[in-house]
Coordinates of C-alpha atoms and ligand atoms in Angstrom, one line a residue:
X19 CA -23.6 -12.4 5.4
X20 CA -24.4 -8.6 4.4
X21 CA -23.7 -6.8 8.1
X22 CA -20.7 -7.8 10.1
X23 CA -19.4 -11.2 9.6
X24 CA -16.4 -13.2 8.2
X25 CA -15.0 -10.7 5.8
X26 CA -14.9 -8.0 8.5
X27 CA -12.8 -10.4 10.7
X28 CA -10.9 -11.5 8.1
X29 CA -10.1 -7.6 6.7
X30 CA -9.5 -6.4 10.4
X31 CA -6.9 -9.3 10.9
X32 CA -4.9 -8.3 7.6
X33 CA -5.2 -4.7 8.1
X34 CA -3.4 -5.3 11.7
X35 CA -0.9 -7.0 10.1
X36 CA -0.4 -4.5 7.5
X37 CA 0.3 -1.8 9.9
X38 CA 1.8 -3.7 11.9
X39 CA -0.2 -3.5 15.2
X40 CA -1.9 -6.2 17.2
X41 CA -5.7 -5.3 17.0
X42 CA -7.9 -3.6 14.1
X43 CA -11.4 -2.6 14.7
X44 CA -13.4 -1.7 11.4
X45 CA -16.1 0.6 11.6
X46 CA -18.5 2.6 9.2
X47 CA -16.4 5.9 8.6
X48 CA -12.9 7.7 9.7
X49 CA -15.5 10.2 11.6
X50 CA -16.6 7.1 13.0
X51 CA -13.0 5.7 14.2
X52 CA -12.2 9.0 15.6
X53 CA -15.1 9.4 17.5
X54 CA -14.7 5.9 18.8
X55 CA -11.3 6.1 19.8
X56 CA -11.3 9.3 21.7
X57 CA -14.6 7.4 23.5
X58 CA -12.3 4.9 24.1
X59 CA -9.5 7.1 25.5
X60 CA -12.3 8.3 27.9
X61 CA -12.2 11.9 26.9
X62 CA -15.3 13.5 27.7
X63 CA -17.1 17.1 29.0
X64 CA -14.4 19.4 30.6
X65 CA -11.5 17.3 28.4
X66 CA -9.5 19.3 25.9
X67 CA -7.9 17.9 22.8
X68 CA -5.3 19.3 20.9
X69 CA -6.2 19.1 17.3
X70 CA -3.9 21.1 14.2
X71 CA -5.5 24.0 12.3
X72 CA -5.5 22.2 8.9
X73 CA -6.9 19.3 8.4
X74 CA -10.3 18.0 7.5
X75 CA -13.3 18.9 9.9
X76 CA -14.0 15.7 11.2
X77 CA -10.2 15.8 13.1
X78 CA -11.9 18.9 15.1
X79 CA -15.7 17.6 15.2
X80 CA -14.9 13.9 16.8
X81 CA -14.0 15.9 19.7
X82 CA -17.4 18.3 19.9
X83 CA -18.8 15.0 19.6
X84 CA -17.1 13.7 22.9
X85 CA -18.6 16.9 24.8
X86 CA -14.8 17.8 24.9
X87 CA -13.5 21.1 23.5
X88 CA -10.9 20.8 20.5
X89 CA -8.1 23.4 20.6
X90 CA -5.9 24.5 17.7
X91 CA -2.5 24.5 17.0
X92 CA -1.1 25.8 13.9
X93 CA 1.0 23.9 11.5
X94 CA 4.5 24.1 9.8
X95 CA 4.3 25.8 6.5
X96 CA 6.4 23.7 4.8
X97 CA 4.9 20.3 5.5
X98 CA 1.2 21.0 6.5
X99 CA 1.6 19.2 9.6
X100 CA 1.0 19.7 13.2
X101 CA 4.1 22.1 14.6
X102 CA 5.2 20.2 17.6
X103 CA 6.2 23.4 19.4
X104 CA 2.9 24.5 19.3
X105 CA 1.3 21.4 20.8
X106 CA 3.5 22.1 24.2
X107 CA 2.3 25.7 24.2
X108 CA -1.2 25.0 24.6
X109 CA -1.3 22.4 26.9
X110 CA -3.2 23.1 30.1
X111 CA -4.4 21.0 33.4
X112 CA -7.3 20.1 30.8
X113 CA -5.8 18.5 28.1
X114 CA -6.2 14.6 27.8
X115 CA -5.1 13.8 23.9
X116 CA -3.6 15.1 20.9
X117 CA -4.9 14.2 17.7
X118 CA -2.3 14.0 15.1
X119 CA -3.1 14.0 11.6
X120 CA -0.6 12.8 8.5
X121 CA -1.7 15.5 6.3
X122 CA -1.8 14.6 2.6
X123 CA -0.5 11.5 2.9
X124 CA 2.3 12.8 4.9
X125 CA 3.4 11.6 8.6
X126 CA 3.5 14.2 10.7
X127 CA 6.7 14.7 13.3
X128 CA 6.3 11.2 15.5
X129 CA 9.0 10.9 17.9
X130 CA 8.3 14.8 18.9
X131 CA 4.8 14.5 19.7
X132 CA 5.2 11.2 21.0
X133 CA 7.7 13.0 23.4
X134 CA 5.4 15.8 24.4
X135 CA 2.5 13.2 24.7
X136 CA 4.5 11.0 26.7
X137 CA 6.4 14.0 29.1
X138 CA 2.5 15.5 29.7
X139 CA 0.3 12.4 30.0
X140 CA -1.6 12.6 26.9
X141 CA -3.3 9.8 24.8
X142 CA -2.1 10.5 21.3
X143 CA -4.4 9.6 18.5
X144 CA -2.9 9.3 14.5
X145 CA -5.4 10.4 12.3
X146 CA -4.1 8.7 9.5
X147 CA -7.2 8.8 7.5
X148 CA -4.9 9.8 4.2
X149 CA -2.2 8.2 5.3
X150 CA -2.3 4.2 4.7
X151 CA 1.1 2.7 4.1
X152 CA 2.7 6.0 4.5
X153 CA 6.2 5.5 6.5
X154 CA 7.8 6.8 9.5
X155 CA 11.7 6.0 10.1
X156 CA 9.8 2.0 9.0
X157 CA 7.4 2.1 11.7
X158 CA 3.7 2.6 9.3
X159 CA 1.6 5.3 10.0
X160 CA -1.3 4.8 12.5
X161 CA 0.9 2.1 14.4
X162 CA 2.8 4.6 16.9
X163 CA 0.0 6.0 18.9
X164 CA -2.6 4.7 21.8
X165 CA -4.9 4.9 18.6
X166 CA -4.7 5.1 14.5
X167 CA -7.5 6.0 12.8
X168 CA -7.8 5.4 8.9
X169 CA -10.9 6.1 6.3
X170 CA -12.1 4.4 3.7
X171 CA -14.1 6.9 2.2
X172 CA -14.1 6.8 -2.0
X173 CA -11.3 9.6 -2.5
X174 CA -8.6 8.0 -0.2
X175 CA -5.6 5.9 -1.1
X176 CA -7.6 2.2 -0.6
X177 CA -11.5 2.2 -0.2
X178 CA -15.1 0.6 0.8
X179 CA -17.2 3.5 -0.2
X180 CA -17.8 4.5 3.1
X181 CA -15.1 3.3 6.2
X182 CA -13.1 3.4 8.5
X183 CA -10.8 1.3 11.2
X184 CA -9.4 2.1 14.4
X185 CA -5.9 0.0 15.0
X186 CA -4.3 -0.3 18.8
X187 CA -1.5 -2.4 20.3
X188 CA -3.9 -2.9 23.6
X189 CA -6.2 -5.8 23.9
X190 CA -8.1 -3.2 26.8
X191 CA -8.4 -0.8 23.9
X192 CA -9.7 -3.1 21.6
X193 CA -12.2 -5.1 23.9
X194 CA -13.3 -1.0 24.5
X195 CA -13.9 -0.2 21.0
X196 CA -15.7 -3.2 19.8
X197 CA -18.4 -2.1 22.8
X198 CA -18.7 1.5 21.9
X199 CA -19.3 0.5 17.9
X200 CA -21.9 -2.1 18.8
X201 CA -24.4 -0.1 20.7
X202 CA -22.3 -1.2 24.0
X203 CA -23.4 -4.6 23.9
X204 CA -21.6 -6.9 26.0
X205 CA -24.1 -9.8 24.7
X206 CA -26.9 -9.6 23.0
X207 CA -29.1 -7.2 23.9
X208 CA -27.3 -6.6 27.1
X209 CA -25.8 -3.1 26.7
X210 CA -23.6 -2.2 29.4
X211 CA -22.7 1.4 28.4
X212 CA -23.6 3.8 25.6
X213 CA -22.6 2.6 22.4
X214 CA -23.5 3.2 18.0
X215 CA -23.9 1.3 15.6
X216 CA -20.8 2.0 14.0
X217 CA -20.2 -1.5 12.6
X218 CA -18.9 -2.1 9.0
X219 CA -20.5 -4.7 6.5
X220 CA -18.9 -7.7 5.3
X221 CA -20.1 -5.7 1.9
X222 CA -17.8 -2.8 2.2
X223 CA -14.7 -5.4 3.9
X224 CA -14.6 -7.2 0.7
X225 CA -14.0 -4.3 -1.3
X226 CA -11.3 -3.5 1.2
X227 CA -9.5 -6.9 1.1
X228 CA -9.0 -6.4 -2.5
X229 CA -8.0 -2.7 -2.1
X230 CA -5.3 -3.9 0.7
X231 CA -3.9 -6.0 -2.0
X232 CA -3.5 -3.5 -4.5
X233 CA -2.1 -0.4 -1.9
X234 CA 1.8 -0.6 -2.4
X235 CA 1.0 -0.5 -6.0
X236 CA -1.4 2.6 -5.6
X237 CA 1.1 4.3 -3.4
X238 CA 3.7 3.5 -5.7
X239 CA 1.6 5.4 -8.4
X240 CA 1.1 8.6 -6.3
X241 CA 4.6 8.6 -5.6
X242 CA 5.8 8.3 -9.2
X243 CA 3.6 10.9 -10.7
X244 CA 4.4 13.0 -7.7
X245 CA 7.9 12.5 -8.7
X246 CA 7.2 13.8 -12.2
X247 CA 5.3 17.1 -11.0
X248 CA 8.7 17.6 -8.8
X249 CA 10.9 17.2 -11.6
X250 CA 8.8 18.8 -14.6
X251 CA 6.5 22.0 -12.7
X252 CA 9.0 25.3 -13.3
X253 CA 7.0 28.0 -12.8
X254 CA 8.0 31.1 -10.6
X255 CA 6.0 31.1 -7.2
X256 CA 4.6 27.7 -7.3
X257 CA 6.1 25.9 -4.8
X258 CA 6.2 22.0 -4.9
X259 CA 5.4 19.5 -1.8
X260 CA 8.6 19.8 1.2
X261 CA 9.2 15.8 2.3
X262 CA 10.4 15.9 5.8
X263 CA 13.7 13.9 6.3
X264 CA 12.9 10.4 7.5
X265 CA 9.4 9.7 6.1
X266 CA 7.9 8.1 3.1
X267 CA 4.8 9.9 2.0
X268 CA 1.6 8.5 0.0
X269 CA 0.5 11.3 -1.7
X270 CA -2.8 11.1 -1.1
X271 CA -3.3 14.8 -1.9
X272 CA 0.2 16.5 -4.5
X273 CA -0.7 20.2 -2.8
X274 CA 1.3 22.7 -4.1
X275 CA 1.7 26.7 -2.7
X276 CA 1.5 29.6 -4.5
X277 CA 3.2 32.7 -3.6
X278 CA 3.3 36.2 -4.8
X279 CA 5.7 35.2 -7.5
X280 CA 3.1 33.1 -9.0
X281 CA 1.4 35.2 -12.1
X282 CA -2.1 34.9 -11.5
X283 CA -4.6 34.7 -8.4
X284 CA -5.2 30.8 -7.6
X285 CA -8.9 31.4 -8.4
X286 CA -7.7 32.4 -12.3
X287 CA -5.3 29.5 -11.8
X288 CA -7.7 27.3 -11.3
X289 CA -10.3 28.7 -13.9
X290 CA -7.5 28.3 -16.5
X291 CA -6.8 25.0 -15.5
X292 CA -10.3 24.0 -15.9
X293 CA -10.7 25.5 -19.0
X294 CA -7.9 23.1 -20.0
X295 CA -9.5 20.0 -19.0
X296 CA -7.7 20.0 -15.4
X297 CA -9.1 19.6 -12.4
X298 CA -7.7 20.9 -9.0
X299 CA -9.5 21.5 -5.7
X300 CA -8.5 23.6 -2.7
X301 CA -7.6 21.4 0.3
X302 CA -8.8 23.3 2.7
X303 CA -10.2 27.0 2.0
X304 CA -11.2 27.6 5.5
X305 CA -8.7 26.6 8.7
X306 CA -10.8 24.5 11.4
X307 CA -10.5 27.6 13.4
X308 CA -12.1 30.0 11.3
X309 CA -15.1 27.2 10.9
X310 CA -18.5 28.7 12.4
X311 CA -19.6 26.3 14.5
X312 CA -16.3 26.4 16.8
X313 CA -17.2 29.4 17.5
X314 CA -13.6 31.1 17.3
X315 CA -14.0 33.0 14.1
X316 CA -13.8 36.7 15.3
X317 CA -10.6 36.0 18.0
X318 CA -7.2 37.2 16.8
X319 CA -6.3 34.2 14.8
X320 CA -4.4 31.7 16.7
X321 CA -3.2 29.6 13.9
X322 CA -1.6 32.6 11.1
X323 CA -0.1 29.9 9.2
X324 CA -3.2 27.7 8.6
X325 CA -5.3 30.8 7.6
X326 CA -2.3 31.6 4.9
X327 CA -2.1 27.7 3.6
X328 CA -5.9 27.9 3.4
X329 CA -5.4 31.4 1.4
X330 CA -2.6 29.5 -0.9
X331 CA -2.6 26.1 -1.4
X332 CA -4.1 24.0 -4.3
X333 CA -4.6 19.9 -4.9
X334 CA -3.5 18.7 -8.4
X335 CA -3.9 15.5 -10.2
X336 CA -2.2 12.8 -8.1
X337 CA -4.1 9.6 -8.3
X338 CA -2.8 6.3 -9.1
X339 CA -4.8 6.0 -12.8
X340 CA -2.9 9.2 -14.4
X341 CA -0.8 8.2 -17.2
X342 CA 2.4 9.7 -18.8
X343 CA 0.5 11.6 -21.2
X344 CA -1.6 13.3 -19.2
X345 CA 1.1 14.2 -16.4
X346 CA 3.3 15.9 -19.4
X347 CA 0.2 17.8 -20.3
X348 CA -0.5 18.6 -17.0
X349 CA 3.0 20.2 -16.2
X350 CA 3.3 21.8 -20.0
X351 CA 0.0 23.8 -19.3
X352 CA 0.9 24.9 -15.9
X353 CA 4.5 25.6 -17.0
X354 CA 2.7 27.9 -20.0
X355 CA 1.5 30.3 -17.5
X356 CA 2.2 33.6 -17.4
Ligands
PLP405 C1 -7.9 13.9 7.8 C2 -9.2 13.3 7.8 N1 -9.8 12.9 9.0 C3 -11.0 12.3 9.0 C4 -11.7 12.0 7.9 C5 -13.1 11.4 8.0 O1 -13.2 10.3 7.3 P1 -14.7 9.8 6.8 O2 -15.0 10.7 5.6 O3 -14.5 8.4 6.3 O4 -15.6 10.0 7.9 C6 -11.2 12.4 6.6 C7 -11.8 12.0 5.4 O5 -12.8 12.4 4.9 C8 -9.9 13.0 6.6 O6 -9.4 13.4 5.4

């Protein structure tokens, strides 16, 4: 079987478990899973979602993609994460869902937009496509909302190559989503609303029933060698990754800030670091709202803390296959700068 079959049941079934919820729809992407789920949710033309600042695009393009209109809200400086205070300011008679996204491996702050989400009526959807296995107060990310989204793309903590899975606790939702990723076919070639082919292959779910085994001890890697950067980086005006109280992160991104204090301009930083042999990348240098095709760009900005983060932040080495050696090295040339 090379398109969906067996394995796809059989990784759908375990990644349920895993999270803990009842149902587990794989698809081809996290675009793909968002997309789906908000379909799912029923959001459509005249809907507005509420989406944070700083994330990845496809958080804020899922929704263009529903006909609905995504608005910002900024994030907390410290975490990276959707500020709660700011989803209750800009909700209106329009708005239907708020995405939340577990930035970096992070979850964001559950029980208060569950709250707000719950007090105004609003579907909320985790994008938790960085986030598998990542802990809130126990309860795994992706598992609290209407919806979790997750990727499998070939950067994130467990992969197919290209993936994705929605995960929902109702049987409505999931009888829903396995329509809308199967061309809305209710039987073969009976199609009963408008549907994609968003299916994954049994090709890519094997790949992903062998990552699923081996995620704790990924995880477990990114924590440790985020550990070491938090112990061993001294250098004035870098500032290290702020854990909320409450959650257990997975690292899939070690972003750290740098301030004024910080010697050099982060595009010498990161020219020095290359020269070194170190890789970093810049997660993300333009805030959704500043992106073109929202159409937002020349408004006063909305979101002042996601433009700074996007001015200031910088990914380092985090992944699971760094050894001991090359984390010392790591710190001992950043610590060198001056
Ligand atoms: C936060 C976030 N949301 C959504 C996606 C979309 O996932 P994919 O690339 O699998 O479509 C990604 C990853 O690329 C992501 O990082």
């Amino acid at each position: 079987m090379l398109a969906s079959g067996e394995r796809v049941a059989e990784f759908e079934r375990k990644f349920a478990d895993y999270c803990g919820t009842t149902h587990a729809v794989a698809v081809n992407s996290g675009t793909a899973a968002l997309h789906a789920a908000l379909l799912a949710a029923d959001i459509g033309h005249g809907d507005e979602v509420i989406v944070p600042a700083f994330s990845f695009f496809a958080t804020a393009s899922a929704v263009l993609m529903c006909g609905a209109t995504p608005v910002f809200a900024d994030v907390n400086e410290q975490t990276f994460n959707i500020n709660p205070q700011q989803i209750e300011e800009r909700v209106t008679p329009k708005t239907r869902a708020v995405i939340g996204v577990h930035l970096f491996g992070q979850p964001f702050e559950i029980p208060a937009v569950q709250e707000i989400c719950e007090r105004h009526n609003l579907k909320l959807i985790e994008d938790a496509a960085q986030a598998h296995g990542a802990l809130s107060n126990s309860g795994k990310a992706g598992s609290f909302g209407q919806f979790g989204c997750f990727s499998f793309y070939a950067t994130k903590n467990m992969i197919t190559g290209e993936g994705g899975m929605v995960v929902t606790n109702e049987k409505a939702y999931n009888e829903r989503l396995r329509l809308i990723i199967n061309h809305g076919q209710s039987e073969k070639y009976l199609h009963t609303r408008l549907g994609y082919n968003y299916r994954m292959t049994d090709i890519a779910a094997a790949l992903g029933l062998v990552q699923l085994k081996k995620l704790e001890k990924f995880n477990e890697r990114r924590r440790k060698n985020a550990g070491y950067y938090n112990t061993h980086l001294s250098v004035k005006g870098l500032v290290t990754p702020v854990v909320a109280a409450g959650v257990l992160p997975v690292y899939h991104q070690y972003v750290v800030r740098l301030t004024d204090e910080f010697p050099m301009s982060r595009a010498e930083f990161i020219d020095y670091l290359k020269a070194k042999g170190i890789g970093s990348a810049i997660h993300y240098p333009i805030p959704l709202h500043r992106q073109p095709v929202f159409g937002l760009e020349n408004v006063p900005d909305p979101c002042p803390v996601s433009t700074h983060l996007a001015e200031s932040v910088l990914s380092l080495p985090v992944h699971p296959l760094l050894d001991q050696k090359q984390l010392a090295y790591i710190c001992d040339t950043i610590n060198r700068v001056k």
